[in-house]
Short mmCIF file of C-alpha atoms and ligand atoms in Angstrom, two decimals:
data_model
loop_
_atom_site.label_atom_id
_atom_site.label_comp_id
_atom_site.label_asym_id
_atom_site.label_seq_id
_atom_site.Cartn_x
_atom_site.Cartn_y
_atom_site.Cartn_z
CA UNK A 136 45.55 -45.37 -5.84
CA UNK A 137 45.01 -42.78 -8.61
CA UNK A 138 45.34 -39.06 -7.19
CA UNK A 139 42.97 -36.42 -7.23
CA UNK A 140 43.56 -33.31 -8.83
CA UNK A 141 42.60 -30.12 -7.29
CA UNK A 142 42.05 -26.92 -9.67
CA UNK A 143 41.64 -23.65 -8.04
CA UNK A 144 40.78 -20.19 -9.07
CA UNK A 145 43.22 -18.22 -8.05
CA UNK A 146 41.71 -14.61 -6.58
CA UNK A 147 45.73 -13.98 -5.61
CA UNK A 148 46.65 -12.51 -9.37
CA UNK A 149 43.63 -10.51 -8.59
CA UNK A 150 44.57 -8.95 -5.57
CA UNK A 151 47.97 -7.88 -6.52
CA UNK A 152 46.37 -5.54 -9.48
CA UNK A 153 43.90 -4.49 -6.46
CA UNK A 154 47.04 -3.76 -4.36
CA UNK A 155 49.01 -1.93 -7.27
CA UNK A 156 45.22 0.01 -7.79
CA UNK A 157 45.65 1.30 -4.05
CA UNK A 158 48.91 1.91 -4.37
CA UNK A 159 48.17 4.64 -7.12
CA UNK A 160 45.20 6.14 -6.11
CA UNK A 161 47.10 6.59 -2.40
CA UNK A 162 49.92 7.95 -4.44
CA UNK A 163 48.10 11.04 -5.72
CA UNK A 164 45.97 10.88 -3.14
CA UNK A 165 42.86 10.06 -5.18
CA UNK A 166 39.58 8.32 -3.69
CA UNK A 167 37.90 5.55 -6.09
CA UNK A 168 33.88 4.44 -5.48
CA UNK A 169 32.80 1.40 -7.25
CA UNK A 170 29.14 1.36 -8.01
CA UNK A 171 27.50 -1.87 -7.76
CA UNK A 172 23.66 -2.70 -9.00
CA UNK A 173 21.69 -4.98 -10.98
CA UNK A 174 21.55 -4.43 -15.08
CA UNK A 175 19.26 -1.39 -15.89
CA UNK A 176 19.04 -0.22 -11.58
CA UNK A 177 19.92 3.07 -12.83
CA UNK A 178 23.74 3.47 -12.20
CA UNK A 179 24.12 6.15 -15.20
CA UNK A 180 21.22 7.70 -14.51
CA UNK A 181 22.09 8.57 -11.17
CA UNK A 182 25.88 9.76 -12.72
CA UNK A 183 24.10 12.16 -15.25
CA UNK A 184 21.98 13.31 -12.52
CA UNK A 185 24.77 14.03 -10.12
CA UNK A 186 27.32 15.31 -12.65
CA UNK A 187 26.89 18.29 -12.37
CA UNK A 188 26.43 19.41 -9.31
CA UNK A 189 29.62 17.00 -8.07
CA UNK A 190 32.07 18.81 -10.42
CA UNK A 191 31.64 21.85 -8.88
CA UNK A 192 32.74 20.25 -5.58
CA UNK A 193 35.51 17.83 -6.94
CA UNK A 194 37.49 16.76 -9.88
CA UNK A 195 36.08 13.55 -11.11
CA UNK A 196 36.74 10.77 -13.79
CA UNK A 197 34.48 7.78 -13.98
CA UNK A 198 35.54 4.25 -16.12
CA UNK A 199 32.00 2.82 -17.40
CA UNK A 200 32.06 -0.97 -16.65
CA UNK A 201 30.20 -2.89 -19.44
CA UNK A 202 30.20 -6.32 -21.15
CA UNK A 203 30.14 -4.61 -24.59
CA UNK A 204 29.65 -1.25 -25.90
CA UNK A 205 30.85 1.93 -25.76
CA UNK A 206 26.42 3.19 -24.97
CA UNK A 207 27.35 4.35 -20.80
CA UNK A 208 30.84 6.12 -21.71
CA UNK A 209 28.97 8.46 -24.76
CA UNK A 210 25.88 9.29 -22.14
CA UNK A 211 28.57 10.81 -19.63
CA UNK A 212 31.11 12.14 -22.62
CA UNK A 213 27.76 14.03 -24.13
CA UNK A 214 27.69 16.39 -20.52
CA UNK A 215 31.38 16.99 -20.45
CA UNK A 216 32.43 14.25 -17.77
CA UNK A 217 36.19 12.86 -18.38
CA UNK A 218 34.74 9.04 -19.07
CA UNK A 219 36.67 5.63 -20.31
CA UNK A 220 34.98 2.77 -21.06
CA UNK A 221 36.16 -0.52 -19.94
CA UNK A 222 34.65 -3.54 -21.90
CA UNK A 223 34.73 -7.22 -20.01
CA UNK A 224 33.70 -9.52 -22.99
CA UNK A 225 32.18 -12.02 -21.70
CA UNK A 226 33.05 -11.21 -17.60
CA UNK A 227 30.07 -10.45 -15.52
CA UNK A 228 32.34 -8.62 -13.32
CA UNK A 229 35.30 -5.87 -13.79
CA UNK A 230 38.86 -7.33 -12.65
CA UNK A 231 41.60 -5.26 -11.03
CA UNK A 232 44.11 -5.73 -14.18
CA UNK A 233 41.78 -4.04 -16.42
CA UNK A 234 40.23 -1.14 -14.06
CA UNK A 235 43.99 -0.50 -13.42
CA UNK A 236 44.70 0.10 -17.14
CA UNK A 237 41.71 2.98 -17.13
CA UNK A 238 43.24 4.09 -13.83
CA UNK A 239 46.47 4.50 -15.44
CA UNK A 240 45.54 6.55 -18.29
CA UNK A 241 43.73 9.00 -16.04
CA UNK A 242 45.49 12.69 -15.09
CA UNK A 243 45.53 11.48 -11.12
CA UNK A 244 47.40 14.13 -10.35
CA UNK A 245 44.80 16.45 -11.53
CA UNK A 246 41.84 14.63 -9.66
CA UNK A 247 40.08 13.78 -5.86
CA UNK A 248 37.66 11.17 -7.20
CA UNK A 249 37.13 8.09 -9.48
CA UNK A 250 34.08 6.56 -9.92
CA UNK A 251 33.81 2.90 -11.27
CA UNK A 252 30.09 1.78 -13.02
CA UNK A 253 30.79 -1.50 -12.58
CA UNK A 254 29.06 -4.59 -15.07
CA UNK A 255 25.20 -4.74 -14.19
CA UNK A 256 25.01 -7.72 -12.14
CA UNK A 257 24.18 -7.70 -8.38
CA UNK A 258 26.47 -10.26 -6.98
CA UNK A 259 29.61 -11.45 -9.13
CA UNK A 260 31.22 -7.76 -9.09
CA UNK A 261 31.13 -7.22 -5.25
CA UNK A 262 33.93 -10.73 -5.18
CA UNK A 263 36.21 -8.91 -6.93
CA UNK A 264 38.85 -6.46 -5.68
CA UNK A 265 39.27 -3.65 -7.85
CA UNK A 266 41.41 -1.67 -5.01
CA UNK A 267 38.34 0.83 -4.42
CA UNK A 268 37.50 2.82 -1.80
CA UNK A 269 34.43 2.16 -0.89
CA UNK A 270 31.43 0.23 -2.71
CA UNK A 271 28.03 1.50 -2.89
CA UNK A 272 24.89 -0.52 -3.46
CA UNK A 273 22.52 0.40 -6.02
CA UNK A 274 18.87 -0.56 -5.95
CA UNK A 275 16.21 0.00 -7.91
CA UNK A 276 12.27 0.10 -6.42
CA UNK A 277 11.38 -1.80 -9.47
CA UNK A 278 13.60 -4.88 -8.49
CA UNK A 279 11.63 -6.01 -5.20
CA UNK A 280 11.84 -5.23 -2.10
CA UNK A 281 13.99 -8.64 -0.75
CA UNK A 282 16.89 -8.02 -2.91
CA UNK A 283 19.04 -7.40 0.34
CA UNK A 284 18.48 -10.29 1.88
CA UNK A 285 18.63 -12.51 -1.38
CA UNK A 286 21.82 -11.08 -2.26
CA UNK A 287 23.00 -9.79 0.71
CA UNK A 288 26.86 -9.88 0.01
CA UNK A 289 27.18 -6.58 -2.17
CA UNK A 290 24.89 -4.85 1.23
CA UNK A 291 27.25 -6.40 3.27
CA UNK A 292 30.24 -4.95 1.63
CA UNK A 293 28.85 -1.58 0.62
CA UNK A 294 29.51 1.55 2.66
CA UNK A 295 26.08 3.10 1.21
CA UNK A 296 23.00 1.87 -0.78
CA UNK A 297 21.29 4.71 -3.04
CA UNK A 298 17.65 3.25 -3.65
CA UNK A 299 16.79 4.71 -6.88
CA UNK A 300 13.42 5.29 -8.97
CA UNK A 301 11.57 6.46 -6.44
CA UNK A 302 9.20 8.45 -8.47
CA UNK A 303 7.91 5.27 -9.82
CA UNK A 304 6.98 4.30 -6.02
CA UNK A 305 3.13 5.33 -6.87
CA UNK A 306 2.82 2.62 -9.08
CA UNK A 307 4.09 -0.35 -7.66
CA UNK A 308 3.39 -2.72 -5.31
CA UNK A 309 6.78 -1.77 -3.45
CA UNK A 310 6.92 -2.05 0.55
CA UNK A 311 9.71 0.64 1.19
CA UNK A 312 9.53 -0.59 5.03
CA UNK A 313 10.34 -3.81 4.45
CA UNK A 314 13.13 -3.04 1.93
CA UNK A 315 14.90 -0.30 4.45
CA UNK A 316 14.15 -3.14 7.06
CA UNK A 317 15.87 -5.96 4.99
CA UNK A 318 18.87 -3.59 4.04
CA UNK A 319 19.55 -2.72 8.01
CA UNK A 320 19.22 -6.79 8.29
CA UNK A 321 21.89 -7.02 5.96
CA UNK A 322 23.84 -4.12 7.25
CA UNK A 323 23.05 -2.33 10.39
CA UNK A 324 24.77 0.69 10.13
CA UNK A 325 24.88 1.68 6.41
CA UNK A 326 23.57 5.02 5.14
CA UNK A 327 20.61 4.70 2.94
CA UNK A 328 19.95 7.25 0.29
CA UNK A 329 16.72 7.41 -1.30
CA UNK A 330 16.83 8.91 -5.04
CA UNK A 331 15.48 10.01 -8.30
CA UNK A 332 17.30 10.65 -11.41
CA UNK A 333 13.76 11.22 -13.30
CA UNK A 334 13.39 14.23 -10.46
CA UNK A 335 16.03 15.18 -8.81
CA UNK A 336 15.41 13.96 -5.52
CA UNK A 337 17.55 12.50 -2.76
CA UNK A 338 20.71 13.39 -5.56
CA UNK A 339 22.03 16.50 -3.94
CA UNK A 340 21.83 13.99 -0.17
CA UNK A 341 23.82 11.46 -1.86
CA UNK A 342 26.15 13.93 -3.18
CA UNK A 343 27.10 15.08 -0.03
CA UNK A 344 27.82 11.76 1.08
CA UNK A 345 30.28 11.07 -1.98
CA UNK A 346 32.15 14.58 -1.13
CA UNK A 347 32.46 13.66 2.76
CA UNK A 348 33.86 10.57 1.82
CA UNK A 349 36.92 12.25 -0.74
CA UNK A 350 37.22 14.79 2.08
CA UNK A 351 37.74 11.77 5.17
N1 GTP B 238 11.44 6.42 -13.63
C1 GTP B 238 12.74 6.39 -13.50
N2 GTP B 238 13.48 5.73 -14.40
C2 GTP B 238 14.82 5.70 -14.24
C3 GTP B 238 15.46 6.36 -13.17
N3 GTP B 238 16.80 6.13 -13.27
C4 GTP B 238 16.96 5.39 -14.37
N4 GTP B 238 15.78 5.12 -14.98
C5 GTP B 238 15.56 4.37 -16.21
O1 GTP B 238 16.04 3.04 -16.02
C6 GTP B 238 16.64 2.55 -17.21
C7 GTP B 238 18.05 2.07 -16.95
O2 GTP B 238 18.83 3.17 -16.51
P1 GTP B 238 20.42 3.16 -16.62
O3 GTP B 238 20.90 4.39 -15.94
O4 GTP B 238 20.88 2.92 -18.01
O5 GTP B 238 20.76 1.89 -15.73
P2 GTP B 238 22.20 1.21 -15.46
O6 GTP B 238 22.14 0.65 -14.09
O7 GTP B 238 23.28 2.17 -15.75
O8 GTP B 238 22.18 0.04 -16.54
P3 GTP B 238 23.43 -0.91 -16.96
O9 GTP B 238 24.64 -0.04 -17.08
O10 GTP B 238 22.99 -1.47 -18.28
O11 GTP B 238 23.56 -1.95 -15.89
C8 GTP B 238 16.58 3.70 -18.23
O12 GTP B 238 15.47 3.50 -19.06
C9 GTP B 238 16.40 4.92 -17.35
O13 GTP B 238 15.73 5.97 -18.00
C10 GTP B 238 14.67 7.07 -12.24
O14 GTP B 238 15.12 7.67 -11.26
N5 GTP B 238 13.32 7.04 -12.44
MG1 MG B 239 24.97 1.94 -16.93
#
């Protein structure tokens, strides 16, 4: 009888770059957040927003996931924050191996935090390892309210959700209930931070958040 053939993908090479990451970052004792939402949920935004305000708490780097261009890396390099870019090609998600070569070219020693924009894409990048911290969930009100429980693994995963545009709640048909509802379906416990980069609002709550967790 002719055999079958079994080809796997093999998450293992994966998971050692995710181990070496950890080992690094524990190294110079240096916390790394990997920030997770769909293309355009406002990741940056909420960066330039918070810049500020979070380097006068902690040294911080960030590596700007993206399929192609350098467009994220310039926004943060224009207001001073140390900023690589790490481009995927084609990959929908960042891999270890290449968040470890940004890693690597940072001054760790002279940093508490890291913060990885990961590719815009609300499920691939939360199956990948990239030896982080902790993951946080970024939503935006203009994406629907079911997200959560349509994509539930990146909620699952996540240690905190920032919900962000809500200035543009006024004008759309939105049901914040149901979305905080679905999220606690998802994930019972997780902290739920309700932002806008446009105003200002819910950024200096989140912050506080992102400094607790450097200081755990
Ligand atoms: N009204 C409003 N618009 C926002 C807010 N945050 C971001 N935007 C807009 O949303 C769009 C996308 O924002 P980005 O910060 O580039 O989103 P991103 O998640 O980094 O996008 P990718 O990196 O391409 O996945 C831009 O036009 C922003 O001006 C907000 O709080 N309120
Ligand atoms: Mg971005």
């Amino acid at each position: 009888m002719q055999e079958i053939r079994v080809y796997r993908e093999i998450h293992g090479v994966n998971e050692e770059w995710a181990e070496k990451n950890r080992l690094l970052l524990a190294e110079h004792n240096v916390v790394m957040l990997n920030i997770i939402g769909s293309p355009g949920s406002g990741k940056t935004s909420l960066l330039e927003a918070a810049s500020d305000r979070l380097s006068q708490s902690l040294k911080f780097a960030v590596l700007e996931g993206d399929v192609e261009t350098t467009r994220d890396a310039e926004r943060l390099h224009a207001l001073n924050v140390p900023v690589s870019q790490l481009i995927t090609g084609n990959a929908c998600h960042l891999n270890a191996k290449l968040v470890h070569a940004g890693l690597s070219d940072l001054d760790l020693e002279n940093l508490d935090l890291v913060i990885v924009e990961n590719v815009g894409n609300l499920l691939c990048p939360s199956q990948f390892d990239i030896g982080e911290t902790a993951k946080i969930a970024v939503l935006s009100v203009t994406e629907g309210e079911d997200k959560p429980i349509k994509y539930p693994l990146l909620f699952r995963e996540a240690s905190a959700v920032v919900l962000t545009k809500t200035d543009l709640l006024a004008y759309l048909p939105f049901n914040l209930d149901s979305c905080l509802g679905y999220i606690r379906q998802v994930n019972n416990e997780i902290p739920i931070f309700q932002v806008s980069a446009t105003t200002g609002a819910g950024v200096d709550e989140w912050l506080d958040w992102v400094v607790k967790m450097r200081k755990r």
